[in-house]
Every structure is written in structure tokens, then in C-alpha cells.
mmCIF file of C-alpha atoms in Angstrom:
data_model
loop_
_atom_site.group_PDB
_atom_site.id
_atom_site.type_symbol
_atom_site.label_atom_id
_atom_site.label_comp_id
_atom_site.label_asym_id
_atom_site.label_seq_id
_atom_site.Cartn_x
_atom_site.Cartn_y
_atom_site.Cartn_z
ATOM 1 C CA MET A 1 209.829 68.072 -159.628
ATOM 2 C CA LEU A 2 213.078 67.103 -162.300
ATOM 3 C CA ALA A 3 214.027 70.801 -162.902
ATOM 4 C CA SER A 4 217.578 72.229 -161.531
ATOM 5 C CA SER A 5 214.824 75.592 -161.300
ATOM 6 C CA ARG A 6 212.662 76.056 -157.990
ATOM 7 C CA HIS A 7 210.552 78.487 -160.532
ATOM 8 C CA LEU A 8 209.948 77.696 -164.306
ATOM 9 C CA VAL A 9 206.715 76.954 -164.815
ATOM 10 C CA VAL A 10 205.812 74.486 -167.400
ATOM 11 C CA GLY A 11 202.994 74.588 -169.391
ATOM 12 C CA ALA A 12 201.306 75.913 -172.314
ATOM 13 C CA ASP A 13 202.803 78.458 -173.909
ATOM 14 C CA SER A 14 202.323 80.914 -176.814
ATOM 15 C CA ALA A 15 205.679 81.310 -178.253
ATOM 16 C CA THR A 16 205.323 76.588 -179.250
ATOM 17 C CA ALA A 17 201.942 77.334 -180.183
ATOM 18 C CA ALA A 18 202.354 80.075 -183.340
ATOM 19 C CA ILE A 19 205.189 77.098 -184.549
ATOM 20 C CA LEU A 20 203.124 74.813 -184.438
ATOM 21 C CA ALA A 21 200.174 76.262 -185.957
ATOM 22 C CA ALA A 22 202.080 77.328 -188.276
ATOM 23 C CA GLY A 23 203.578 73.957 -188.892
ATOM 24 C CA LEU A 24 200.150 71.509 -189.313
ATOM 25 C CA LEU A 25 198.790 74.159 -191.079
ATOM 26 C CA GLY A 26 199.594 72.947 -193.718
ATOM 27 C CA VAL A 27 199.332 69.078 -192.996
ATOM 28 C CA ALA A 28 195.729 68.887 -190.968
ATOM 29 C CA ALA A 29 192.697 71.066 -190.733
ATOM 30 C CA PRO A 30 192.645 72.702 -187.365
ATOM 31 C CA GLY A 31 190.241 71.579 -184.710
ATOM 32 C CA THR A 32 190.079 67.778 -186.926
ATOM 33 C CA ARG A 33 190.881 64.520 -185.304
ATOM 34 C CA ARG A 34 194.070 63.458 -187.243
ATOM 35 C CA TYR A 35 194.684 67.810 -186.185
ATOM 36 C CA VAL A 36 195.612 66.811 -182.463
ATOM 37 C CA GLU A 37 197.343 63.265 -183.342
ATOM 38 C CA LEU A 38 199.188 65.854 -185.087
ATOM 39 C CA ALA A 39 199.609 68.188 -182.068
ATOM 40 C CA GLY A 40 200.436 64.803 -180.211
ATOM 41 C CA SER A 41 202.784 62.946 -182.165
ATOM 42 C CA VAL A 42 205.039 66.708 -182.344
ATOM 43 C CA ALA A 43 204.948 66.823 -178.233
ATOM 44 C CA LEU A 44 206.518 63.228 -178.993
ATOM 45 C CA LEU A 45 209.405 64.205 -181.024
ATOM 46 C CA VAL A 46 210.065 67.313 -178.853
ATOM 47 C CA GLY A 47 210.340 65.342 -176.490
ATOM 48 C CA GLY A 48 212.551 62.891 -177.050
ATOM 49 C CA LEU A 49 215.302 65.481 -178.783
ATOM 50 C CA LEU A 50 214.997 66.846 -175.810
ATOM 51 C CA LEU A 51 216.109 64.096 -174.112
ATOM 52 C CA LEU A 52 219.312 64.010 -176.462
ATOM 53 C CA ALA A 53 219.658 67.938 -176.271
ATOM 54 C CA ARG A 54 220.014 66.558 -172.420
ATOM 55 C CA LEU A 55 223.172 63.346 -174.038
ATOM 56 C CA LEU A 56 224.186 65.749 -176.056
ATOM 57 C CA ARG A 57 225.281 68.482 -173.505
ATOM 58 C CA LEU A 58 223.658 70.713 -175.994
ATOM 59 C CA GLY A 59 222.416 73.218 -172.307
ATOM 60 C CA PHE A 60 225.800 75.533 -172.676
ATOM 61 C CA LEU A 61 224.060 76.759 -175.634
ATOM 62 C CA ALA A 62 221.483 79.176 -173.568
ATOM 63 C CA ASN A 63 225.215 81.270 -171.904
ATOM 64 C CA PHE A 64 224.785 82.896 -174.881
ATOM 65 C CA LEU A 65 222.055 84.800 -173.452
ATOM 66 C CA SER A 66 224.155 87.436 -171.038
ATOM 67 C CA ARG A 67 222.471 89.208 -167.998
ATOM 68 C CA THR A 68 221.412 92.148 -170.527
ATOM 69 C CA VAL A 69 219.505 90.138 -173.173
ATOM 70 C CA LEU A 70 217.720 88.858 -170.594
ATOM 71 C CA VAL A 71 216.340 91.202 -169.239
ATOM 72 C CA GLY A 72 215.071 92.356 -172.350
ATOM 73 C CA PHE A 73 213.778 89.252 -173.391
ATOM 74 C CA LEU A 74 211.541 89.682 -170.606
ATOM 75 C CA THR A 75 210.701 93.535 -170.780
ATOM 76 C CA GLY A 76 209.515 92.422 -174.352
ATOM 77 C CA VAL A 77 207.456 89.382 -173.337
ATOM 78 C CA GLY A 78 206.124 91.870 -170.587
ATOM 79 C CA VAL A 79 204.990 94.176 -173.475
ATOM 80 C CA GLN A 80 203.757 91.116 -176.221
ATOM 81 C CA VAL A 81 201.482 89.510 -173.048
ATOM 82 C CA ALA A 82 199.531 93.169 -171.866
ATOM 83 C CA VAL A 83 198.960 94.630 -175.215
ATOM 84 C CA GLY A 84 197.814 91.135 -176.428
ATOM 85 C CA GLN A 85 195.314 91.343 -173.820
ATOM 86 C CA LEU A 86 193.707 94.601 -174.398
ATOM 87 C CA PRO A 87 190.728 93.294 -176.246
ATOM 88 C CA GLU A 88 190.082 91.353 -174.510
ATOM 89 C CA LEU A 89 190.174 94.235 -171.095
ATOM 90 C CA LEU A 90 187.494 96.301 -174.073
ATOM 91 C CA GLY A 91 185.341 93.902 -175.334
ATOM 92 C CA VAL A 92 186.771 94.930 -178.866
ATOM 93 C CA PRO A 93 187.015 92.167 -181.097
ATOM 94 C CA SER A 94 190.911 90.965 -181.311
ATOM 95 C CA VAL A 95 193.138 89.509 -183.965
ATOM 96 C CA GLY A 96 196.188 87.591 -184.251
ATOM 97 C CA GLY A 97 199.313 89.118 -185.684
ATOM 98 C CA SER A 98 202.705 91.035 -185.006
ATOM 99 C CA THR A 99 202.195 93.577 -182.282
ATOM 100 C CA ALA A 100 201.708 96.398 -183.985
ATOM 101 C CA THR A 101 199.578 94.621 -186.316
ATOM 102 C CA LYS A 102 197.359 94.240 -182.590
ATOM 103 C CA VAL A 103 197.338 97.175 -181.624
ATOM 104 C CA TRP A 104 196.301 98.464 -185.076
ATOM 105 C CA HIS A 105 193.770 97.267 -185.206
ATOM 106 C CA LEU A 106 192.419 98.604 -181.491
ATOM 107 C CA LEU A 107 193.244 101.893 -182.491
ATOM 108 C CA ARG A 108 190.263 101.453 -185.235
ATOM 109 C CA GLY A 109 188.500 99.055 -183.380
ATOM 110 C CA THR A 110 187.842 101.682 -180.191
ATOM 111 C CA SER A 111 184.339 102.527 -181.656
ATOM 112 C CA HIS A 112 182.956 98.801 -181.064
ATOM 113 C CA LEU A 113 184.647 99.616 -177.329
ATOM 114 C CA GLN A 114 182.562 97.297 -174.236
ATOM 115 C CA VAL A 115 181.736 99.857 -171.323
ATOM 116 C CA LEU A 116 180.794 96.701 -169.088
ATOM 117 C CA THR A 117 183.154 94.346 -170.664
ATOM 118 C CA MET A 118 185.429 97.782 -169.524
ATOM 119 C CA LEU A 119 184.236 97.475 -166.406
ATOM 120 C CA VAL A 120 184.725 94.360 -165.261
ATOM 121 C CA SER A 121 188.195 94.792 -166.584
ATOM 122 C CA VAL A 122 189.102 98.091 -164.102
ATOM 123 C CA ALA A 123 187.081 96.040 -161.402
ATOM 124 C CA VAL A 124 189.407 93.313 -161.789
ATOM 125 C CA ILE A 125 192.611 94.875 -161.552
ATOM 126 C CA ALA A 126 191.306 97.162 -158.580
ATOM 127 C CA ALA A 127 191.210 94.419 -156.769
ATOM 128 C CA VAL A 128 194.807 92.416 -156.905
ATOM 129 C CA ILE A 129 196.305 95.182 -156.962
ATOM 130 C CA GLY A 130 194.744 96.933 -153.903
ATOM 131 C CA VAL A 131 194.930 92.915 -152.145
ATOM 132 C CA ARG A 132 198.672 93.347 -153.004
ATOM 133 C CA LEU A 133 198.952 96.421 -151.325
ATOM 134 C CA LEU A 134 197.137 95.500 -148.347
ATOM 135 C CA THR A 135 199.357 91.822 -147.891
ATOM 136 C CA ARG A 136 201.191 88.938 -150.171
ATOM 137 C CA ARG A 137 199.877 85.720 -148.032
ATOM 138 C CA VAL A 138 196.568 86.640 -150.031
ATOM 139 C CA PRO A 139 195.937 85.205 -153.523
ATOM 140 C CA GLY A 140 194.505 88.418 -154.324
ATOM 141 C CA ALA A 141 194.185 87.029 -158.882
ATOM 142 C CA LEU A 142 192.274 84.257 -157.753
ATOM 143 C CA LEU A 143 189.530 85.920 -155.477
ATOM 144 C CA ALA A 144 188.851 88.930 -158.560
ATOM 145 C CA VAL A 145 188.396 85.864 -160.781
ATOM 146 C CA VAL A 146 185.983 83.511 -158.061
ATOM 147 C CA ALA A 147 184.677 86.768 -157.574
ATOM 148 C CA ALA A 148 183.712 87.798 -161.035
ATOM 149 C CA ILE A 149 182.186 84.919 -161.495
ATOM 150 C CA VAL A 150 179.691 84.872 -159.074
ATOM 151 C CA ALA A 151 179.535 88.553 -160.738
ATOM 152 C CA GLU A 152 178.000 87.182 -163.896
ATOM 153 C CA HIS A 153 176.108 84.519 -162.099
ATOM 154 C CA MET A 154 173.821 86.816 -160.116
ATOM 155 C CA LEU A 155 174.083 89.700 -162.598
ATOM 156 C CA ASP A 156 173.884 87.954 -165.671
ATOM 157 C CA LEU A 157 176.586 89.377 -167.558
ATOM 158 C CA ARG A 158 176.499 87.741 -170.448
ATOM 159 C CA SER A 159 173.016 89.000 -171.586
ATOM 160 C CA ARG A 160 174.577 92.579 -171.493
ATOM 161 C CA GLY A 161 177.523 91.519 -174.137
ATOM 162 C CA VAL A 162 180.956 90.222 -171.146
ATOM 163 C CA GLU A 163 181.934 87.808 -173.089
ATOM 164 C CA VAL A 164 182.276 84.839 -170.702
ATOM 165 C CA LEU A 165 184.483 80.749 -171.016
ATOM 166 C CA GLY A 166 181.541 78.976 -171.915
ATOM 167 C CA PRO A 167 181.276 74.978 -171.366
ATOM 168 C CA VAL A 168 184.287 72.926 -170.710
ATOM 169 C CA GLU A 169 184.711 69.040 -171.245
ATOM 170 C CA ALA A 170 184.287 67.591 -167.132
ATOM 171 C CA GLY A 171 187.032 64.481 -166.503
ATOM 172 C CA LEU A 172 190.642 63.713 -166.910
ATOM 173 C CA PRO A 173 192.011 62.128 -170.154
ATOM 174 C CA GLN A 174 192.462 59.499 -171.199
ATOM 175 C CA LEU A 175 196.430 58.057 -171.403
ATOM 176 C CA ALA A 176 198.035 56.529 -174.727
ATOM 177 C CA LEU A 177 201.306 57.851 -176.514
ATOM 178 C CA PRO A 178 200.125 59.128 -179.857
ATOM 179 C CA SER A 179 200.872 56.338 -183.413
ATOM 180 C CA LEU A 180 203.704 57.533 -185.715
ATOM 181 C CA ALA A 181 203.385 57.121 -189.218
ATOM 182 C CA GLU A 182 207.267 57.398 -191.265
ATOM 183 C CA HIS A 183 205.664 59.933 -193.520
ATOM 184 C CA ASP A 184 204.344 62.357 -190.322
ATOM 185 C CA LEU A 185 207.583 62.007 -189.271
ATOM 186 C CA VAL A 186 209.025 63.530 -192.474
ATOM 187 C CA ALA A 187 206.399 66.566 -192.170
ATOM 188 C CA LEU A 188 206.343 66.737 -188.735
ATOM 189 C CA LEU A 189 210.949 66.421 -187.842
ATOM 190 C CA PRO A 190 210.990 69.908 -189.041
ATOM 191 C CA ILE A 191 207.873 71.243 -187.051
ATOM 192 C CA ALA A 192 209.860 69.832 -183.799
ATOM 193 C CA VAL A 193 213.509 71.413 -184.646
ATOM 194 C CA SER A 194 212.465 74.875 -184.044
ATOM 195 C CA MET A 195 210.179 74.360 -181.234
ATOM 196 C CA SER A 196 212.925 72.194 -179.658
ATOM 197 C CA VAL A 197 215.581 75.041 -180.441
ATOM 198 C CA VAL A 198 212.643 77.484 -178.813
ATOM 199 C CA ILE A 199 211.766 75.488 -175.881
ATOM 200 C CA LEU A 200 215.404 75.083 -175.069
ATOM 201 C CA ALA A 201 216.583 79.938 -175.099
ATOM 202 C CA GLN A 202 212.900 81.048 -173.985
ATOM 203 C CA SER A 203 212.861 78.030 -170.663
ATOM 204 C CA ALA A 204 216.229 78.927 -170.113
ATOM 205 C CA ALA A 205 216.586 82.954 -170.264
ATOM 206 C CA THR A 206 213.116 82.632 -167.882
ATOM 207 C CA SER A 207 214.438 79.887 -165.483
ATOM 208 C CA ARG A 208 218.533 82.142 -165.722
ATOM 209 C CA ALA A 209 216.693 85.839 -165.229
ATOM 210 C CA TYR A 210 215.259 83.616 -161.594
ATOM 211 C CA ALA A 211 217.582 82.202 -160.626
ATOM 212 C CA ALA A 212 219.308 85.280 -160.767
ATOM 213 C CA ARG A 213 216.720 87.343 -158.861
ATOM 214 C CA TYR A 214 216.977 84.908 -156.238
ATOM 215 C CA ASP A 215 220.590 84.448 -155.395
ATOM 216 C CA GLU A 216 219.722 81.087 -157.128
ATOM 217 C CA HIS A 217 221.884 78.599 -159.317
ATOM 218 C CA VAL A 218 220.149 76.717 -162.777
ATOM 219 C CA ASP A 219 221.982 73.641 -164.576
ATOM 220 C CA THR A 220 220.272 73.849 -167.978
ATOM 221 C CA ASP A 221 221.064 70.094 -168.314
ATOM 222 C CA THR A 222 219.317 68.971 -165.471
ATOM 223 C CA ASP A 223 216.295 70.992 -167.046
ATOM 224 C CA LEU A 224 216.826 69.737 -170.802
ATOM 225 C CA THR A 225 216.264 66.883 -168.497
ATOM 226 C CA ALA A 226 212.699 68.151 -167.115
ATOM 227 C CA LEU A 227 211.333 69.577 -170.497
ATOM 228 C CA GLY A 228 211.957 66.144 -172.118
ATOM 229 C CA ALA A 229 209.971 63.967 -169.801
ATOM 230 C CA ALA A 230 206.679 66.644 -169.196
ATOM 231 C CA ASN A 231 206.884 66.672 -173.383
ATOM 232 C CA LEU A 232 206.565 62.921 -172.961
ATOM 233 C CA ALA A 233 203.713 63.214 -170.713
ATOM 234 C CA ALA A 234 202.485 65.635 -172.612
ATOM 235 C CA SER A 235 201.920 63.883 -175.639
ATOM 236 C CA ALA A 236 200.470 60.903 -173.873
ATOM 237 C CA THR A 237 198.081 63.254 -171.895
ATOM 238 C CA GLY A 238 196.782 64.522 -175.588
ATOM 239 C CA THR A 239 198.426 67.730 -174.538
ATOM 240 C CA PHE A 240 200.611 69.549 -177.188
ATOM 241 C CA VAL A 241 203.875 71.082 -176.826
ATOM 242 C CA VAL A 242 204.916 72.519 -173.384
ATOM 243 C CA ASN A 243 207.187 75.195 -172.690
ATOM 244 C CA GLY A 244 208.892 76.913 -169.085
ATOM 245 C CA SER A 245 206.180 79.529 -169.496
ATOM 246 C CA PRO A 246 206.955 83.019 -168.719
ATOM 247 C CA THR A 247 204.200 84.639 -168.001
ATOM 248 C CA LYS A 248 202.909 81.540 -166.175
ATOM 249 C CA THR A 249 206.059 81.610 -163.650
ATOM 250 C CA GLU A 250 206.307 85.236 -162.892
ATOM 251 C CA MET A 251 201.999 84.678 -161.685
ATOM 252 C CA VAL A 252 202.900 82.075 -159.427
ATOM 253 C CA ASP A 253 206.186 83.608 -158.520
ATOM 254 C CA ASN A 254 203.449 87.169 -157.910
ATOM 255 C CA ALA A 255 201.488 84.666 -155.808
ATOM 256 C CA GLY A 256 204.252 83.448 -153.782
ATOM 257 C CA GLY A 257 205.510 80.584 -154.550
ATOM 258 C CA ARG A 258 209.004 79.279 -154.403
ATOM 259 C CA SER A 259 209.826 76.099 -155.112
ATOM 260 C CA GLN A 260 207.819 73.470 -156.159
ATOM 261 C CA VAL A 261 205.707 73.088 -154.366
ATOM 262 C CA ALA A 262 203.645 75.450 -156.186
ATOM 263 C CA SER A 263 203.707 73.319 -159.789
ATOM 264 C CA LEU A 264 202.442 70.245 -157.095
ATOM 265 C CA ALA A 265 199.640 72.535 -156.024
ATOM 266 C CA ALA A 266 198.185 74.306 -159.594
ATOM 267 C CA SER A 267 197.994 70.483 -160.692
ATOM 268 C CA VAL A 268 196.085 69.332 -158.016
ATOM 269 C CA VAL A 269 194.182 72.295 -157.790
ATOM 270 C CA VAL A 270 193.302 71.394 -161.876
ATOM 271 C CA LEU A 271 192.142 67.665 -160.928
ATOM 272 C CA VAL A 272 189.782 69.285 -158.623
ATOM 273 C CA VAL A 273 188.445 71.412 -161.475
ATOM 274 C CA LEU A 274 188.654 68.854 -164.608
ATOM 275 C CA LEU A 275 186.332 66.198 -162.227
ATOM 276 C CA VAL A 276 184.582 68.905 -160.166
ATOM 277 C CA LEU A 277 184.029 72.547 -160.403
ATOM 278 C CA THR A 278 183.980 73.070 -164.071
ATOM 279 C CA ARG A 279 180.770 73.178 -164.610
ATOM 280 C CA SER A 280 181.428 77.275 -161.942
ATOM 281 C CA LEU A 281 184.211 77.895 -165.406
ATOM 282 C CA ALA A 282 181.938 78.883 -167.910
ATOM 283 C CA GLY A 283 180.364 81.701 -166.342
ATOM 284 C CA LEU A 284 184.051 83.230 -165.638
ATOM 285 C CA PRO A 285 184.207 86.590 -168.208
ATOM 286 C CA LEU A 286 187.206 86.499 -170.698
ATOM 287 C CA ALA A 287 188.248 89.721 -169.487
ATOM 288 C CA ALA A 288 188.467 89.186 -166.226
ATOM 289 C CA LEU A 289 190.604 86.265 -166.847
ATOM 290 C CA ALA A 290 192.988 89.050 -169.077
ATOM 291 C CA ALA A 291 192.663 91.692 -167.012
ATOM 292 C CA VAL A 292 195.144 88.367 -164.263
ATOM 293 C CA VAL A 293 197.508 87.785 -167.298
ATOM 294 C CA PHE A 294 197.736 92.004 -168.214
ATOM 295 C CA LEU A 295 198.538 92.463 -164.458
ATOM 296 C CA ILE A 296 201.862 89.549 -164.668
ATOM 297 C CA GLY A 297 202.170 91.556 -168.784
ATOM 298 C CA ILE A 298 203.108 94.326 -167.101
ATOM 299 C CA GLU A 299 205.327 92.637 -163.417
ATOM 300 C CA LEU A 300 207.345 91.467 -166.482
ATOM 301 C CA VAL A 301 208.555 94.374 -168.122
ATOM 302 C CA ASP A 302 211.563 95.252 -165.944
ATOM 303 C CA LEU A 303 212.086 99.028 -165.886
ATOM 304 C CA PRO A 304 214.754 99.387 -162.416
ATOM 305 C CA GLY A 305 216.072 96.549 -164.823
ATOM 306 C CA MET A 306 216.336 99.156 -167.932
ATOM 307 C CA ARG A 307 217.053 101.625 -166.344
ATOM 308 C CA ARG A 308 220.299 100.121 -164.600
ATOM 309 C CA ILE A 309 221.928 98.810 -166.910
ATOM 310 C CA TYR A 310 221.193 102.196 -169.201
ATOM 311 C CA LEU A 311 223.525 104.194 -166.214
ATOM 312 C CA MET A 312 226.299 101.312 -166.238
ATOM 313 C CA ARG A 313 226.991 101.517 -169.763
ATOM 314 C CA ARG A 314 225.333 103.120 -172.499
ATOM 315 C CA GLY A 315 226.494 100.498 -174.923
ATOM 316 C CA GLU A 316 224.028 97.631 -173.142
ATOM 317 C CA PHE A 317 221.449 99.503 -172.742
ATOM 318 C CA VAL A 318 221.235 99.475 -176.327
ATOM 319 C CA VAL A 319 221.458 95.413 -176.710
ATOM 320 C CA ALA A 320 218.311 95.430 -174.055
ATOM 321 C CA LEU A 321 216.700 97.417 -175.238
ATOM 322 C CA LEU A 322 217.385 96.314 -179.238
ATOM 323 C CA THR A 323 215.627 92.655 -177.409
ATOM 324 C CA ALA A 324 212.808 93.821 -175.855
ATOM 325 C CA ALA A 325 211.690 96.139 -179.445
ATOM 326 C CA ALA A 326 212.741 92.427 -181.685
ATOM 327 C CA VAL A 327 210.597 90.401 -179.466
ATOM 328 C CA VAL A 328 207.505 93.272 -179.662
ATOM 329 C CA LEU A 329 207.532 93.707 -182.639
ATOM 330 C CA VAL A 330 209.163 90.175 -184.616
ATOM 331 C CA GLY A 331 207.433 87.494 -181.824
ATOM 332 C CA VAL A 332 208.945 86.010 -179.483
ATOM 333 C CA GLU A 333 210.418 82.234 -181.408
ATOM 334 C CA GLN A 334 212.430 85.287 -183.299
ATOM 335 C CA GLY A 335 212.997 87.170 -180.667
ATOM 336 C CA ILE A 336 214.705 83.895 -178.808
ATOM 337 C CA VAL A 337 217.173 83.884 -181.656
ATOM 338 C CA LEU A 338 217.986 87.213 -182.396
ATOM 339 C CA ALA A 339 219.181 87.443 -178.634
ATOM 340 C CA ILE A 340 220.705 85.363 -179.165
ATOM 341 C CA VAL A 341 222.908 87.324 -181.750
ATOM 342 C CA ALA A 342 223.505 90.238 -180.099
ATOM 343 C CA SER A 343 224.828 88.952 -176.716
ATOM 344 C CA ILE A 344 227.362 86.356 -178.380
ATOM 345 C CA VAL A 345 227.417 90.094 -180.821
ATOM 346 C CA ASP A 346 227.906 91.926 -178.339
ATOM 347 C CA HIS A 347 231.296 89.635 -176.601
ATOM 348 C CA LEU A 348 232.755 90.527 -179.750
ATOM 349 C CA ARG A 349 232.795 94.112 -179.453
ATOM 350 C CA HIS A 350 233.468 93.011 -175.935
ATOM 351 C CA SER A 351 236.517 91.612 -176.992
ATOM 352 C CA TYR A 352 237.241 93.609 -180.643
ATOM 353 C CA CYS A 353 237.057 96.978 -178.864
ATOM 354 C CA PRO A 354 237.998 96.770 -174.611
ATOM 355 C CA TYR A 355 238.493 99.039 -172.901
ATOM 356 C CA ASN A 356 242.005 99.451 -172.266
ATOM 357 C CA SER A 357 243.565 101.681 -170.287
ATOM 358 C CA VAL A 358 246.887 103.510 -168.771
ATOM 359 C CA LEU A 359 247.801 102.729 -164.827
ATOM 360 C CA GLU A 360 248.981 105.362 -162.754
ATOM 361 C CA LYS A 361 249.150 106.971 -159.254
ATOM 362 C CA SER A 362 246.812 108.308 -156.607
ATOM 363 C CA PRO A 363 247.819 110.494 -154.059
ATOM 364 C CA ALA A 364 246.915 107.557 -151.897
ATOM 365 C CA GLY A 365 249.217 105.279 -153.275
ATOM 366 C CA HIS A 366 247.042 102.791 -155.125
ATOM 367 C CA TRP A 367 246.548 101.733 -159.220
ATOM 368 C CA ARG A 368 244.281 104.103 -160.727
ATOM 369 C CA PRO A 369 243.206 102.895 -164.731
ATOM 370 C CA THR A 370 242.936 106.278 -166.926
ATOM 371 C CA PRO A 371 242.021 106.651 -171.035
ATOM 372 C CA VAL A 372 244.076 105.806 -173.367
ATOM 373 C CA THR A 373 245.411 108.804 -174.650
ATOM 374 C CA PRO A 374 248.610 109.792 -177.515
ATOM 375 C CA GLY A 375 251.204 110.942 -175.041
ATOM 376 C CA ALA A 376 249.972 109.513 -171.414
ATOM 377 C CA ARG A 377 252.192 108.403 -169.696
ATOM 378 C CA THR A 378 252.654 106.733 -165.742
ATOM 379 C CA VAL A 379 255.527 108.367 -164.603
ATOM 380 C CA GLU A 380 258.249 109.743 -165.918
ATOM 381 C CA GLY A 381 259.681 107.702 -169.011
ATOM 382 C CA LEU A 382 257.553 104.698 -168.033
ATOM 383 C CA VAL A 383 253.987 103.625 -169.468
ATOM 384 C CA VAL A 384 251.678 100.681 -167.799
ATOM 385 C CA TYR A 385 249.463 99.564 -170.447
ATOM 386 C CA ARG A 386 246.815 97.378 -169.390
ATOM 387 C CA PHE A 387 245.334 95.497 -171.939
ATOM 388 C CA GLY A 388 241.605 94.981 -170.940
ATOM 389 C CA THR A 389 240.916 91.018 -172.469
ATOM 390 C CA SER A 390 242.775 88.865 -174.349
ATOM 391 C CA LEU A 391 244.447 89.550 -177.418
ATOM 392 C CA TYR A 392 243.613 88.036 -180.970
ATOM 393 C CA PHE A 393 243.223 88.259 -184.818
ATOM 394 C CA ALA A 394 240.279 90.836 -184.614
ATOM 395 C CA ASN A 395 241.571 93.125 -181.628
ATOM 396 C CA ALA A 396 245.659 92.894 -182.048
ATOM 397 C CA SER A 397 245.882 96.509 -184.516
ATOM 398 C CA ARG A 398 243.941 98.184 -180.974
ATOM 399 C CA PHE A 399 246.772 96.980 -179.461
ATOM 400 C CA ALA A 400 248.861 98.033 -181.893
ATOM 401 C CA ASP A 401 247.122 102.040 -182.460
ATOM 402 C CA ASP A 402 247.324 102.310 -178.862
ATOM 403 C CA VAL A 403 251.533 101.003 -177.778
ATOM 404 C CA THR A 404 251.687 104.075 -181.683
ATOM 405 C CA ALA A 405 249.803 106.446 -178.779
ATOM 406 C CA LEU A 406 251.160 106.489 -176.415
ATOM 407 C CA ILE A 407 255.545 105.855 -177.908
ATOM 408 C CA SER A 408 255.691 107.795 -180.893
ATOM 409 C CA SER A 409 253.987 111.175 -178.327
ATOM 410 C CA GLY A 410 255.302 112.765 -174.984
ATOM 411 C CA GLY A 411 258.926 112.697 -173.588
ATOM 412 C CA PRO A 412 260.946 109.699 -174.736
ATOM 413 C CA VAL A 413 259.555 106.003 -173.099
ATOM 414 C CA SER A 414 262.482 103.922 -170.993
ATOM 415 C CA TRP A 415 260.153 101.104 -169.891
ATOM 416 C CA PHE A 416 256.061 100.449 -171.267
ATOM 417 C CA CYS A 417 255.346 97.448 -169.101
ATOM 418 C CA ILE A 418 252.023 95.482 -170.862
ATOM 419 C CA ASP A 419 249.505 94.477 -167.310
ATOM 420 C CA GLY A 420 248.218 91.588 -168.689
ATOM 421 C CA ALA A 421 245.970 90.425 -165.762
ATOM 422 C CA ALA A 422 242.880 90.375 -168.173
ATOM 423 C CA ILE A 423 244.335 88.957 -170.643
ATOM 424 C CA GLY A 424 243.174 84.998 -170.515
ATOM 425 C CA ASP A 425 244.975 83.820 -174.057
ATOM 426 C CA VAL A 426 246.847 85.088 -177.090
#
């Protein structure tokens, strides 16, 4: 409710979960009471850091994520999510690690394929796609999941080798802020800082991508307030750090959610499920859940967007492709950092090597740009030269080289006019 983005869905996310697991590995044993308390303490620290970032107006850091990088980032996340669901879809044991490791393990485990699990996966995927083709007003994913639970109860799929979710503890969590000792603060603060950076970057990337899709405006500083409050609430309910999730956002978008009302409705449904429906969830086939998430991953792969970038500018396409590859091969958290670096490098590349031109008059009397070639002229004795960006020390030699090439070849130049419309600073 506090965010400026109408579409961003905040929840537990794999990127921050990976950082948390790695950071707490040497501090507490996984699954212990202390481990859970420390996870809540990290959420408390992250909430405080995000609110501090809001006070310092650090939301401008999201401006370093270009539209090209956003397309590549979400495409990479989609591939990573889809590949991560394949073991559950096929009924083979899953492993952690990079996407490449998961694919290699999957190829080696083809002898362990579970036919019945695969049939459940295919049935759920077909049902979701079929309902979507008929109408967008009906939640096909929800219907498919409910049908899978009913099928498990009727056919006893669990006894036939299909893995299910298992018991889910009922009831609401107790509200209490975690205690934070001084020695814990020293150990947890670096983890919280790294997670805050990832939350800022990933949430901003996701909210801006959907704002561009629906031609809306978002304020990253306002979103920092919402994310900070969400993490403080998470720490009070015993939850670990929450983040703006591309997968969950795409899932809600596919279901027709267009505002924060969708998240409020989902919260009410979760409360009802925790109070009265947890026994029914125990029979949910994991393959059905994986099938829904797999489709969400496929939806995140923005092939039309990548194609548009390729047709408009090949260099931009390379940046988008490298960003997607970084997310897939290295990971979301490292991919975010590389995406920001790629945006900065791409900006520097444009400013260092801008599109410069010589202006000529068309037969219709309009000015048109032509490539800078030795001896090019606007008319006999006149050169109108356009430099495509601000002039500074890094591109000054490019400016000088163009001017030298234009006046040293061809006929004499009586007038050399510089079109400085794009030169905002010298």
C-alpha cells in the first residue's frame, strides 16, 4: 500500500534467500531456533537500512538500470526460474548451484524420470494454457492447482511416486521483534548491507519494467519506504527478508492484477488458508506447483523485447544478451551488479563514441544527417557538423579527428558550422 508501483509484488525471493543462507552458514546451524531468530534479525536490519536509504534519497541508483538492461535482466530471471523447475516437473532429484550445474545434473538424471509426475506437469501446463486461450478472466493456474490436489486425493498419487507438499503448520504467527545482541550485529550487518543492495536493484528493475509495460510512473524512493516497512513487518512475524519478486509480480500480472488490491486479496486468501485449509494443501503435488512457476518463468522471457532491441541497435542487443547471460550463469544477485555496470559502460560507450553526422539538405528542403566521411560537404565550401553528445576529455579526440577528416579532404572549406544542439556541456 505504501509503494508507488501498482504492480510490484513483495515476498520471499530466491536471490535474497541465497545470500541469507550463505551468510548465516557459519553463524548458526540451519533449521535451529537460533538460525530462525537470526534470519528475523537480518530482516530487521534490512528494513532499517532501506529506510535509511530512503532518507538519503538513494533511489537514484536505480537510474543506472537502462531499459535495455531491464529487458535482459527479466529474460535472464525467466530462464533461471524455468530451468530451476525442471527437476520437479520431471520427477528427478534437484540440486543447488548455478543454472549450468542444474542442467548438467538434469541431463545425467534422465534415467530417474517419473512418468506419472511428468503427466501431472503436462496436464497442469495444458490446463493453464487452455484456460488462458479461452479467457483471461478465469484464474487458470488456481483451477489447475485445485484440480491437481483433488486428483491426488482421488488417485492416491503419493503412493505412486508423485511427491507432494506435505504437512503445513496451521495458525497465525506470533508477533514479536527479534532481539539483536551487539556481537550478532557485527556478524549480520554485512549480510544485511549486501541484501539491501540486491533488494534496491531487483525491486527497482522489476517495478520499472512493469511501469514501462503499462506506461506508468514509479518513484524508487517511495518504494524504498514500502520495502523497508515490509521487512520490518517480516521480522516481527518470524519471516526472513522480503523483496520485490519478478516471478510473483508476473504471476499476479498474468492473473489480471493491475493494482495493490491484488496483493491485499492475496493476503486475505493466505490468512484463510493458514486458518482452515492447510490440511488440503498437504496433498498438493510439487509437480503442479512447479508447472505454474515454470510458465511464469517462460512469460518473463521477453523475446519480442529482445528482438526489438536487436532490430534497433545491435550494440544494445549485446548489452541485453550479456545481462541475461550473467543472471542465468552467475546468479540474480551478481547479475544485478553486472547489469548496473553494463548500463554505465553502455552509457560511457555512447558518450565516448556518439553518432556524429554531416547535415545535408534533402530535395524537399529538410535537413538530413549523413555519415562523417573524409571530404563530406553540406554544400560546396560549407560543412554543417553535428556532434551527438556533450563534449568532454574522453571524446575530444573523436571530435578533433572528425573535424580534421572533413577539412583535410575534398575542396576548400569556407565555412565550418558546428550543430551543438546535442552538446549539453563542454
